[in-house]
Amino acid sequence: MKKLNSNQKGIALMIVLWVLVLLMALATEFAFSMKMEVNTTRNYKEDTESYYLAKAGLNLALAELLKTARFHSIHDEYGWITGNPAPVPATENVTEETEEGVQEFDIVNRTDIELEHGTITYTIRDENGKIAINTASKDTLNKLLEYSGVKDKLDRSIISDSILDWIDKNKNHRINGAEDDYYQTLRPPYYAKNGKLETLSELLKVRGITDEIFYGSQEEDGEYKGIAQFLTVYNFPSVNPNTAGEEVLQILFPPEQVAEILGNRSAKGYHSNSLSTFYRVTSTGKVQGSRTEHTLEAVLEKTGSGKNTKMVTHYWNDNVFDL
């Protein structure tokens, strides 16, 4: 009987130990779950805060863009600038002045703007400083392709004709172009759009355009510079010489005019009283004491003037990655 009682005590001890192990496992799992819940809630709260900080940055950009302006330009030091329409009294704000003391434009800080428990950083980029792909001529496309690294003249002609065929509404292809009869031979087959490009990535479907020609070579000193960075799908009457990059200027203007434009921009920040209408705004909100940040991007068009001025949203990305 003593041996039997000893066995029973041993079994009871094992049961108790297993129950303790089970309780410890349950407690550990519960604690881990609670920690995950707390982290998830905190991350959601901080992401929401950073999202609205980013929206605040977008509204700051809107306030700049809605301002009555004499010109829009990209300054080497201050970035996007808006020319004041008339002389204004000197203020405590840092301003750029001409020799006559006339305030040409305000200098706006767009980096690490403090708001409540976070900061805002936003940028304004000009779509009017790019080549409008939907209205570009064959000559302009050929110059762009040559500059971007397409050396063979026939290859340039094939691509430019194919782009124009892709955009036009008819099904008749140009000498070196392509329509349905070409695209239907591909695997998988598809049809030419015969309409305006809505996104630049559609160009990857056009005959002759490769990833390298579109994006540029992966190597820093590669063969291709990429055409996407110089193009926009938005239509406007003419390129703004104040905001166009040197590459775009060299494609669209003769050398002596390019030198004049760049010289004026370097000397006074702008070349002419040219205004833009399409703007790409990127805004990032960051929460203090956290790695959480949220980035928004929008393409806006300014229409009308005076009291009738409106901003039309053409593109909106609520959560931008890998800028």
PDB file of N, CA and C in Angstrom, residues 36-135:
ATOM      1  N   MET A  36       1.040  42.955 -28.225  1.00  0.00           N
ATOM      2  CA  MET A  36       0.760  43.155 -29.639  1.00  0.00           C
ATOM      3  C   MET A  36      -0.410  44.104 -29.833  1.00  0.00           C
ATOM      4  N   GLU A  37      -1.440  43.968 -29.001  1.00  0.00           N
ATOM      5  CA  GLU A  37      -2.604  44.843 -29.094  1.00  0.00           C
ATOM      6  C   GLU A  37      -2.212  46.285 -28.803  1.00  0.00           C
ATOM      7  N   VAL A  38      -1.387  46.466 -27.768  1.00  0.00           N
ATOM      8  CA  VAL A  38      -0.932  47.814 -27.412  1.00  0.00           C
ATOM      9  C   VAL A  38      -0.111  48.414 -28.548  1.00  0.00           C
ATOM     10  N   ASN A  39       0.809  47.620 -29.128  1.00  0.00           N
ATOM     11  CA  ASN A  39       1.650  48.104 -30.228  1.00  0.00           C
ATOM     12  C   ASN A  39       0.806  48.435 -31.457  1.00  0.00           C
ATOM     13  N   THR A  40      -0.170  47.563 -31.749  1.00  0.00           N
ATOM     14  CA  THR A  40      -1.045  47.793 -32.906  1.00  0.00           C
ATOM     15  C   THR A  40      -1.851  49.070 -32.728  1.00  0.00           C
ATOM     16  N   THR A  41      -2.386  49.249 -31.523  1.00  0.00           N
ATOM     17  CA  THR A  41      -3.172  50.451 -31.240  1.00  0.00           C
ATOM     18  C   THR A  41      -2.308  51.702 -31.336  1.00  0.00           C
ATOM     19  N   ARG A  42      -1.080  51.633 -30.775  1.00  0.00           N
ATOM     20  CA  ARG A  42      -0.180  52.778 -30.830  1.00  0.00           C
ATOM     21  C   ARG A  42       0.218  53.091 -32.268  1.00  0.00           C
ATOM     22  N   ASN A  43       0.521  52.037 -33.048  1.00  0.00           N
ATOM     23  CA  ASN A  43       0.904  52.246 -34.443  1.00  0.00           C
ATOM     24  C   ASN A  43      -0.236  52.865 -35.243  1.00  0.00           C
ATOM     25  N   TYR A  44      -1.444  52.385 -34.997  1.00  0.00           N
ATOM     26  CA  TYR A  44      -2.619  52.939 -35.694  1.00  0.00           C
ATOM     27  C   TYR A  44      -2.810  54.406 -35.330  1.00  0.00           C
ATOM     28  N   LYS A  45      -2.674  54.710 -34.031  1.00  0.00           N
ATOM     29  CA  LYS A  45      -2.826  56.092 -33.561  1.00  0.00           C
ATOM     30  C   LYS A  45      -1.769  56.987 -34.193  1.00  0.00           C
ATOM     31  N   GLU A  46      -0.512  56.543 -34.202  1.00  0.00           N
ATOM     32  CA  GLU A  46       0.563  57.359 -34.745  1.00  0.00           C
ATOM     33  C   GLU A  46       0.454  57.499 -36.261  1.00  0.00           C
ATOM     34  N   ASP A  47       0.012  56.428 -36.940  1.00  0.00           N
ATOM     35  CA  ASP A  47      -0.169  56.516 -38.390  1.00  0.00           C
ATOM     36  C   ASP A  47      -1.283  57.498 -38.733  1.00  0.00           C
ATOM     37  N   THR A  48      -2.358  57.479 -37.927  1.00  0.00           N
ATOM     38  CA  THR A  48      -3.452  58.425 -38.155  1.00  0.00           C
ATOM     39  C   THR A  48      -2.981  59.854 -37.937  1.00  0.00           C
ATOM     40  N   GLU A  49      -2.193  60.065 -36.882  1.00  0.00           N
ATOM     41  CA  GLU A  49      -1.648  61.394 -36.613  1.00  0.00           C
ATOM     42  C   GLU A  49      -0.752  61.859 -37.758  1.00  0.00           C
ATOM     43  N   SER A  50       0.129  60.966 -38.219  1.00  0.00           N
ATOM     44  CA  SER A  50       1.050  61.340 -39.301  1.00  0.00           C
ATOM     45  C   SER A  50       0.298  61.580 -40.609  1.00  0.00           C
ATOM     46  N   TYR A  51      -0.791  60.840 -40.814  1.00  0.00           N
ATOM     47  CA  TYR A  51      -1.608  61.033 -42.026  1.00  0.00           C
ATOM     48  C   TYR A  51      -2.191  62.442 -42.056  1.00  0.00           C
ATOM     49  N   TYR A  52      -2.750  62.881 -40.928  1.00  0.00           N
ATOM     50  CA  TYR A  52      -3.355  64.214 -40.894  1.00  0.00           C
ATOM     51  C   TYR A  52      -2.293  65.314 -40.881  1.00  0.00           C
ATOM     52  N   LEU A  53      -1.119  65.016 -40.376  1.00  0.00           N
ATOM     53  CA  LEU A  53      -0.018  65.965 -40.517  1.00  0.00           C
ATOM     54  C   LEU A  53       0.347  66.133 -41.990  1.00  0.00           C
ATOM     55  N   ALA A  54       0.366  65.010 -42.720  1.00  0.00           N
ATOM     56  CA  ALA A  54       0.655  65.069 -44.158  1.00  0.00           C
ATOM     57  C   ALA A  54      -0.426  65.864 -44.892  1.00  0.00           C
ATOM     58  N   LYS A  55      -1.692  65.674 -44.503  1.00  0.00           N
ATOM     59  CA  LYS A  55      -2.774  66.441 -45.127  1.00  0.00           C
ATOM     60  C   LYS A  55      -2.632  67.926 -44.822  1.00  0.00           C
ATOM     61  N   ALA A  56      -2.154  68.244 -43.612  1.00  0.00           N
ATOM     62  CA  ALA A  56      -1.912  69.643 -43.268  1.00  0.00           C
ATOM     63  C   ALA A  56      -0.843  70.234 -44.185  1.00  0.00           C
ATOM     64  N   GLY A  57       0.198  69.441 -44.483  1.00  0.00           N
ATOM     65  CA  GLY A  57       1.237  69.896 -45.408  1.00  0.00           C
ATOM     66  C   GLY A  57       0.677  70.146 -46.798  1.00  0.00           C
ATOM     67  N   LEU A  58      -0.244  69.282 -47.217  1.00  0.00           N
ATOM     68  CA  LEU A  58      -0.882  69.461 -48.524  1.00  0.00           C
ATOM     69  C   LEU A  58      -1.664  70.769 -48.566  1.00  0.00           C
ATOM     70  N   ASN A  59      -2.321  71.098 -47.464  1.00  0.00           N
ATOM     71  CA  ASN A  59      -3.071  72.354 -47.405  1.00  0.00           C
ATOM     72  C   ASN A  59      -2.155  73.572 -47.377  1.00  0.00           C
ATOM     73  N   LEU A  60      -0.974  73.421 -46.754  1.00  0.00           N
ATOM     74  CA  LEU A  60       0.005  74.508 -46.814  1.00  0.00           C
ATOM     75  C   LEU A  60       0.445  74.752 -48.256  1.00  0.00           C
ATOM     76  N   ALA A  61       0.643  73.657 -48.994  1.00  0.00           N
ATOM     77  CA  ALA A  61       1.012  73.784 -50.407  1.00  0.00           C
ATOM     78  C   ALA A  61      -0.107  74.451 -51.203  1.00  0.00           C
ATOM     79  N   LEU A  62      -1.356  74.081 -50.907  1.00  0.00           N
ATOM     80  CA  LEU A  62      -2.500  74.695 -51.594  1.00  0.00           C
ATOM     81  C   LEU A  62      -2.539  76.201 -51.358  1.00  0.00           C
ATOM     82  N   ALA A  63      -2.233  76.609 -50.134  1.00  0.00           N
ATOM     83  CA  ALA A  63      -2.224  78.040 -49.827  1.00  0.00           C
ATOM     84  C   ALA A  63      -1.196  78.773 -50.692  1.00  0.00           C
ATOM     85  N   GLU A  64      -0.054  78.142 -50.922  1.00  0.00           N
ATOM     86  CA  GLU A  64       0.963  78.736 -51.796  1.00  0.00           C
ATOM     87  C   GLU A  64       0.488  78.808 -53.242  1.00  0.00           C
ATOM     88  N   LEU A  65      -0.105  77.709 -53.698  1.00  0.00           N
ATOM     89  CA  LEU A  65      -0.477  77.620 -55.111  1.00  0.00           C
ATOM     90  C   LEU A  65      -1.660  78.526 -55.458  1.00  0.00           C
ATOM     91  N   LEU A  66      -2.544  78.762 -54.495  1.00  0.00           N
ATOM     92  CA  LEU A  66      -3.711  79.606 -54.748  1.00  0.00           C
ATOM     93  C   LEU A  66      -3.367  81.091 -54.746  1.00  0.00           C
ATOM     94  N   LYS A  67      -2.180  81.402 -54.297  1.00  0.00           N
ATOM     95  CA  LYS A  67      -1.759  82.796 -54.235  1.00  0.00           C
ATOM     96  C   LYS A  67      -1.637  83.397 -55.630  1.00  0.00           C
ATOM     97  N   THR A  68      -2.106  84.636 -55.778  1.00  0.00           N
ATOM     98  CA  THR A  68      -1.953  85.346 -57.045  1.00  0.00           C
ATOM     99  C   THR A  68      -0.467  85.545 -57.321  1.00  0.00           C
ATOM    100  N   ALA A  69      -0.035  85.184 -58.521  1.00  0.00           N
ATOM    101  CA  ALA A  69       1.405  85.169 -58.803  1.00  0.00           C
ATOM    102  C   ALA A  69       1.727  85.879 -60.114  1.00  0.00           C
ATOM    103  N   ARG A  70       2.945  86.401 -60.178  1.00  0.00           N
ATOM    104  CA  ARG A  70       3.461  86.991 -61.417  1.00  0.00           C
ATOM    105  C   ARG A  70       4.221  85.956 -62.225  1.00  0.00           C
ATOM    106  N   PHE A  71       4.870  85.009 -61.530  1.00  0.00           N
ATOM    107  CA  PHE A  71       5.573  83.923 -62.210  1.00  0.00           C
ATOM    108  C   PHE A  71       5.713  82.756 -61.250  1.00  0.00           C
ATOM    109  N   HIS A  72       5.987  81.588 -61.788  1.00  0.00           N
ATOM    110  CA  HIS A  72       6.359  80.400 -61.016  1.00  0.00           C
ATOM    111  C   HIS A  72       7.733  79.963 -61.493  1.00  0.00           C
ATOM    112  N   SER A  73       8.590  79.604 -60.541  1.00  0.00           N
ATOM    113  CA  SER A  73       9.941  79.221 -60.937  1.00  0.00           C
ATOM    114  C   SER A  73      10.533  78.260 -59.912  1.00  0.00           C
ATOM    115  N   ILE A  74      11.650  77.636 -60.298  1.00  0.00           N
ATOM    116  CA  ILE A  74      12.425  76.785 -59.400  1.00  0.00           C
ATOM    117  C   ILE A  74      13.745  77.495 -59.126  1.00  0.00           C
ATOM    118  N   HIS A  75      13.940  77.916 -57.897  1.00  0.00           N
ATOM    119  CA  HIS A  75      15.146  78.636 -57.498  1.00  0.00           C
ATOM    120  C   HIS A  75      16.221  77.631 -57.081  1.00  0.00           C
ATOM    121  N   ASP A  76      17.469  77.911 -57.452  1.00  0.00           N
ATOM    122  CA  ASP A  76      18.565  76.990 -57.128  1.00  0.00           C
ATOM    123  C   ASP A  76      18.696  76.757 -55.627  1.00  0.00           C
ATOM    124  N   GLU A  77      18.430  77.783 -54.832  1.00  0.00           N
ATOM    125  CA  GLU A  77      18.612  77.689 -53.384  1.00  0.00           C
ATOM    126  C   GLU A  77      17.307  77.453 -52.636  1.00  0.00           C
ATOM    127  N   TYR A  78      16.233  78.104 -53.065  1.00  0.00           N
ATOM    128  CA  TYR A  78      14.993  78.082 -52.288  1.00  0.00           C
ATOM    129  C   TYR A  78      13.935  77.118 -52.832  1.00  0.00           C
ATOM    130  N   GLY A  79      14.213  76.469 -53.947  1.00  0.00           N
ATOM    131  CA  GLY A  79      13.230  75.545 -54.528  1.00  0.00           C
ATOM    132  C   GLY A  79      12.101  76.291 -55.203  1.00  0.00           C
ATOM    133  N   TRP A  80      10.880  75.791 -55.038  1.00  0.00           N
ATOM    134  CA  TRP A  80       9.718  76.387 -55.693  1.00  0.00           C
ATOM    135  C   TRP A  80       9.482  77.802 -55.164  1.00  0.00           C
ATOM    136  N   ILE A  81       9.352  78.775 -56.083  1.00  0.00           N
ATOM    137  CA  ILE A  81       9.066  80.153 -55.673  1.00  0.00           C
ATOM    138  C   ILE A  81       7.895  80.690 -56.487  1.00  0.00           C
ATOM    139  N   THR A  82       7.140  81.578 -55.859  1.00  0.00           N
ATOM    140  CA  THR A  82       5.991  82.226 -56.483  1.00  0.00           C
ATOM    141  C   THR A  82       6.257  83.716 -56.534  1.00  0.00           C
ATOM    142  N   GLY A  83       6.269  84.278 -57.719  1.00  0.00           N
ATOM    143  CA  GLY A  83       6.559  85.704 -57.871  1.00  0.00           C
ATOM    144  C   GLY A  83       5.405  86.568 -57.405  1.00  0.00           C
ATOM    145  N   ASN A  84       5.692  87.545 -56.553  1.00  0.00           N
ATOM    146  CA  ASN A  84       4.651  88.461 -56.090  1.00  0.00           C
ATOM    147  C   ASN A  84       4.188  89.357 -57.233  1.00  0.00           C
ATOM    148  N   PRO A  85       2.877  89.618 -57.326  1.00  0.00           N
ATOM    149  CA  PRO A  85       2.352  90.384 -58.463  1.00  0.00           C
ATOM    150  C   PRO A  85       2.716  91.854 -58.448  1.00  0.00           C
ATOM    151  N   ALA A  86       3.022  92.401 -57.250  1.00  0.00           N
ATOM    152  CA  ALA A  86       3.321  93.831 -57.161  1.00  0.00           C
ATOM    153  C   ALA A  86       4.202  94.076 -55.946  1.00  0.00           C
ATOM    154  N   PRO A  87       4.894  95.215 -55.886  1.00  0.00           N
ATOM    155  CA  PRO A  87       5.709  95.519 -54.706  1.00  0.00           C
ATOM    156  C   PRO A  87       4.867  95.519 -53.440  1.00  0.00           C
ATOM    157  N   VAL A  88       5.450  94.987 -52.363  1.00  0.00           N
ATOM    158  CA  VAL A  88       4.761  94.976 -51.071  1.00  0.00           C
ATOM    159  C   VAL A  88       5.699  95.542 -50.021  1.00  0.00           C
ATOM    160  N   PRO A  89       5.147  96.039 -48.909  1.00  0.00           N
ATOM    161  CA  PRO A  89       6.010  96.587 -47.855  1.00  0.00           C
ATOM    162  C   PRO A  89       6.926  95.528 -47.276  1.00  0.00           C
ATOM    163  N   ALA A  90       8.110  95.942 -46.836  1.00  0.00           N
ATOM    164  CA  ALA A  90       9.050  95.000 -46.226  1.00  0.00           C
ATOM    165  C   ALA A  90       8.463  94.458 -44.938  1.00  0.00           C
ATOM    166  N   THR A  91       8.693  93.196 -44.674  1.00  0.00           N
ATOM    167  CA  THR A  91       8.199  92.547 -43.462  1.00  0.00           C
ATOM    168  C   THR A  91       9.361  91.906 -42.729  1.00  0.00           C
ATOM    169  N   GLU A  92       9.030  91.282 -41.626  1.00  0.00           N
ATOM    170  CA  GLU A  92      10.061  90.595 -40.862  1.00  0.00           C
ATOM    171  C   GLU A  92      10.487  89.298 -41.533  1.00  0.00           C
ATOM    172  N   ASN A  93       9.675  88.797 -42.480  1.00  0.00           N
ATOM    173  CA  ASN A  93      10.016  87.556 -43.170  1.00  0.00           C
ATOM    174  C   ASN A  93      11.234  87.759 -44.041  1.00  0.00           C
ATOM    175  N   VAL A  94      12.023  86.692 -44.232  1.00  0.00           N
ATOM    176  CA  VAL A  94      13.171  86.740 -45.129  1.00  0.00           C
ATOM    177  C   VAL A  94      12.653  86.792 -46.550  1.00  0.00           C
ATOM    178  N   THR A  95      13.082  87.749 -47.342  1.00  0.00           N
ATOM    179  CA  THR A  95      12.614  87.895 -48.707  1.00  0.00           C
ATOM    180  C   THR A  95      13.764  88.168 -49.630  1.00  0.00           C
ATOM    181  N   GLU A  96      13.512  87.904 -50.929  1.00  0.00           N
ATOM    182  CA  GLU A  96      14.486  88.220 -51.966  1.00  0.00           C
ATOM    183  C   GLU A  96      14.094  89.560 -52.567  1.00  0.00           C
ATOM    184  N   GLU A  97      15.030  90.498 -52.703  1.00  0.00           N
ATOM    185  CA  GLU A  97      14.722  91.824 -53.188  1.00  0.00           C
ATOM    186  C   GLU A  97      15.555  92.157 -54.417  1.00  0.00           C
ATOM    187  N   THR A  98      14.991  93.000 -55.263  1.00  0.00           N
ATOM    188  CA  THR A  98      15.719  93.478 -56.425  1.00  0.00           C
ATOM    189  C   THR A  98      16.539  94.700 -56.020  1.00  0.00           C
ATOM    190  N   GLU A  99      17.280  95.249 -56.972  1.00  0.00           N
ATOM    191  CA  GLU A  99      18.100  96.416 -56.673  1.00  0.00           C
ATOM    192  C   GLU A  99      17.229  97.601 -56.257  1.00  0.00           C
ATOM    193  N   GLU A 100      15.991  97.680 -56.766  1.00  0.00           N
ATOM    194  CA  GLU A 100      15.094  98.780 -56.428  1.00  0.00           C
ATOM    195  C   GLU A 100      14.384  98.542 -55.102  1.00  0.00           C
ATOM    196  N   GLY A 101      14.626  97.408 -54.461  1.00  0.00           N
ATOM    197  CA  GLY A 101      13.994  97.132 -53.184  1.00  0.00           C
ATOM    198  C   GLY A 101      12.632  96.474 -53.307  1.00  0.00           C
ATOM    199  N   VAL A 102      12.256  96.065 -54.496  1.00  0.00           N
ATOM    200  CA  VAL A 102      10.964  95.420 -54.696  1.00  0.00           C
ATOM    201  C   VAL A 102      11.068  93.950 -54.326  1.00  0.00           C
ATOM    202  N   GLN A 103      10.173  93.503 -53.490  1.00  0.00           N
ATOM    203  CA  GLN A 103      10.174  92.103 -53.067  1.00  0.00           C
ATOM    204  C   GLN A 103       9.673  91.223 -54.199  1.00  0.00           C
ATOM    205  N   GLU A 104      10.530  90.394 -54.727  1.00  0.00           N
ATOM    206  CA  GLU A 104      10.177  89.570 -55.878  1.00  0.00           C
ATOM    207  C   GLU A 104       9.366  88.342 -55.474  1.00  0.00           C
ATOM    208  N   PHE A 105       9.786  87.691 -54.399  1.00  0.00           N
ATOM    209  CA  PHE A 105       9.100  86.465 -53.968  1.00  0.00           C
ATOM    210  C   PHE A 105       9.405  86.201 -52.505  1.00  0.00           C
ATOM    211  N   ASP A 106       8.514  85.470 -51.865  1.00  0.00           N
ATOM    212  CA  ASP A 106       8.728  85.063 -50.481  1.00  0.00           C
ATOM    213  C   ASP A 106       9.535  83.775 -50.449  1.00  0.00           C
ATOM    214  N   ILE A 107      10.338  83.632 -49.406  1.00  0.00           N
ATOM    215  CA  ILE A 107      11.070  82.383 -49.199  1.00  0.00           C
ATOM    216  C   ILE A 107      10.314  81.575 -48.156  1.00  0.00           C
ATOM    217  N   VAL A 108       9.857  80.402 -48.549  1.00  0.00           N
ATOM    218  CA  VAL A 108       8.989  79.593 -47.696  1.00  0.00           C
ATOM    219  C   VAL A 108       9.739  78.367 -47.196  1.00  0.00           C
ATOM    220  N   ASN A 109       9.676  78.141 -45.887  1.00  0.00           N
ATOM    221  CA  ASN A 109      10.251  76.918 -45.322  1.00  0.00           C
ATOM    222  C   ASN A 109       9.245  75.778 -45.460  1.00  0.00           C
ATOM    223  N   ARG A 110       9.662  74.693 -46.087  1.00  0.00           N
ATOM    224  CA  ARG A 110       8.768  73.540 -46.273  1.00  0.00           C
ATOM    225  C   ARG A 110       9.326  72.284 -45.607  1.00  0.00           C
ATOM    226  N   THR A 111      10.330  72.447 -44.778  1.00  0.00           N
ATOM    227  CA  THR A 111      11.005  71.287 -44.173  1.00  0.00           C
ATOM    228  C   THR A 111      10.882  71.309 -42.650  1.00  0.00           C
ATOM    229  N   ASP A 112      10.460  70.177 -42.093  1.00  0.00           N
ATOM    230  CA  ASP A 112      10.388  69.996 -40.628  1.00  0.00           C
ATOM    231  C   ASP A 112       9.618  71.118 -39.952  1.00  0.00           C
ATOM    232  N   ILE A 113       8.438  71.403 -40.471  1.00  0.00           N
ATOM    233  CA  ILE A 113       7.568  72.408 -39.857  1.00  0.00           C
ATOM    234  C   ILE A 113       6.880  71.773 -38.645  1.00  0.00           C
ATOM    235  N   GLU A 114       7.040  72.364 -37.486  1.00  0.00           N
ATOM    236  CA  GLU A 114       6.478  71.783 -36.267  1.00  0.00           C
ATOM    237  C   GLU A 114       4.986  72.099 -36.161  1.00  0.00           C
ATOM    238  N   LEU A 115       4.213  71.067 -35.842  1.00  0.00           N
ATOM    239  CA  LEU A 115       2.776  71.220 -35.640  1.00  0.00           C
ATOM    240  C   LEU A 115       2.332  70.218 -34.586  1.00  0.00           C
ATOM    241  N   GLU A 116       1.840  70.726 -33.447  1.00  0.00           N
ATOM    242  CA  GLU A 116       1.420  69.878 -32.338  1.00  0.00           C
ATOM    243  C   GLU A 116       2.546  68.893 -31.960  1.00  0.00           C
ATOM    244  N   HIS A 117       2.285  67.590 -32.102  1.00  0.00           N
ATOM    245  CA  HIS A 117       3.261  66.580 -31.683  1.00  0.00           C
ATOM    246  C   HIS A 117       4.005  65.960 -32.866  1.00  0.00           C
ATOM    247  N   GLY A 118       4.171  66.715 -33.937  1.00  0.00           N
ATOM    248  CA  GLY A 118       4.850  66.160 -35.105  1.00  0.00           C
ATOM    249  C   GLY A 118       5.433  67.247 -35.985  1.00  0.00           C
ATOM    250  N   THR A 119       5.939  66.828 -37.130  1.00  0.00           N
ATOM    251  CA  THR A 119       6.522  67.754 -38.098  1.00  0.00           C
ATOM    252  C   THR A 119       5.994  67.461 -39.489  1.00  0.00           C
ATOM    253  N   ILE A 120       6.056  68.474 -40.336  1.00  0.00           N
ATOM    254  CA  ILE A 120       5.570  68.368 -41.722  1.00  0.00           C
ATOM    255  C   ILE A 120       6.699  68.764 -42.666  1.00  0.00           C
ATOM    256  N   THR A 121       6.863  67.982 -43.713  1.00  0.00           N
ATOM    257  CA  THR A 121       7.775  68.332 -44.803  1.00  0.00           C
ATOM    258  C   THR A 121       7.028  68.137 -46.115  1.00  0.00           C
ATOM    259  N   TYR A 122       7.015  69.165 -46.950  1.00  0.00           N
ATOM    260  CA  TYR A 122       6.329  69.013 -48.234  1.00  0.00           C
ATOM    261  C   TYR A 122       7.142  69.648 -49.354  1.00  0.00           C
ATOM    262  N   THR A 123       6.898  69.174 -50.566  1.00  0.00           N
ATOM    263  CA  THR A 123       7.580  69.711 -51.752  1.00  0.00           C
ATOM    264  C   THR A 123       6.549  70.008 -52.827  1.00  0.00           C
ATOM    265  N   ILE A 124       6.856  70.985 -53.645  1.00  0.00           N
ATOM    266  CA  ILE A 124       6.035  71.316 -54.811  1.00  0.00           C
ATOM    267  C   ILE A 124       6.899  71.142 -56.044  1.00  0.00           C
ATOM    268  N   ARG A 125       6.462  70.260 -56.933  1.00  0.00           N
ATOM    269  CA  ARG A 125       7.165  70.055 -58.197  1.00  0.00           C
ATOM    270  C   ARG A 125       6.241  70.431 -59.344  1.00  0.00           C
ATOM    271  N   ASP A 126       6.825  70.918 -60.411  1.00  0.00           N
ATOM    272  CA  ASP A 126       6.045  71.480 -61.507  1.00  0.00           C
ATOM    273  C   ASP A 126       5.922  70.497 -62.668  1.00  0.00           C
ATOM    274  N   GLU A 127       4.693  70.162 -63.033  1.00  0.00           N
ATOM    275  CA  GLU A 127       4.468  69.309 -64.205  1.00  0.00           C
ATOM    276  C   GLU A 127       4.632  70.102 -65.503  1.00  0.00           C
ATOM    277  N   ASN A 128       4.454  71.420 -65.444  1.00  0.00           N
ATOM    278  CA  ASN A 128       4.611  72.253 -66.641  1.00  0.00           C
ATOM    279  C   ASN A 128       6.058  72.388 -67.084  1.00  0.00           C
ATOM    280  N   GLY A 129       6.981  71.878 -66.276  1.00  0.00           N
ATOM    281  CA  GLY A 129       8.388  71.896 -66.654  1.00  0.00           C
ATOM    282  C   GLY A 129       8.806  70.639 -67.393  1.00  0.00           C
ATOM    283  N   LYS A 130       7.828  69.800 -67.749  1.00  0.00           N
ATOM    284  CA  LYS A 130       8.116  68.554 -68.457  1.00  0.00           C
ATOM    285  C   LYS A 130       7.500  68.580 -69.857  1.00  0.00           C
ATOM    286  N   ILE A 131       7.772  67.553 -70.623  1.00  0.00           N
ATOM    287  CA  ILE A 131       7.235  67.439 -71.984  1.00  0.00           C
ATOM    288  C   ILE A 131       5.900  66.712 -71.921  1.00  0.00           C
ATOM    289  N   ALA A 132       4.862  67.329 -72.463  1.00  0.00           N
ATOM    290  CA  ALA A 132       3.526  66.720 -72.479  1.00  0.00           C
ATOM    291  C   ALA A 132       3.487  65.635 -73.557  1.00  0.00           C
ATOM    292  N   ILE A 133       3.504  64.381 -73.137  1.00  0.00           N
ATOM    293  CA  ILE A 133       3.627  63.274 -74.074  1.00  0.00           C
ATOM    294  C   ILE A 133       2.445  63.183 -75.043  1.00  0.00           C
ATOM    295  N   ASN A 134       1.252  63.567 -74.605  1.00  0.00           N
ATOM    296  CA  ASN A 134       0.067  63.419 -75.454  1.00  0.00           C
ATOM    297  C   ASN A 134      -0.016  64.445 -76.575  1.00  0.00           C
ATOM    298  N   THR A 135       0.804  65.495 -76.505  1.00  0.00           N
ATOM    299  CA  THR A 135       0.794  66.511 -77.567  1.00  0.00           C
ATOM    300  C   THR A 135       2.176  66.713 -78.181  1.00  0.00           C
TER     301      THR A 135
END
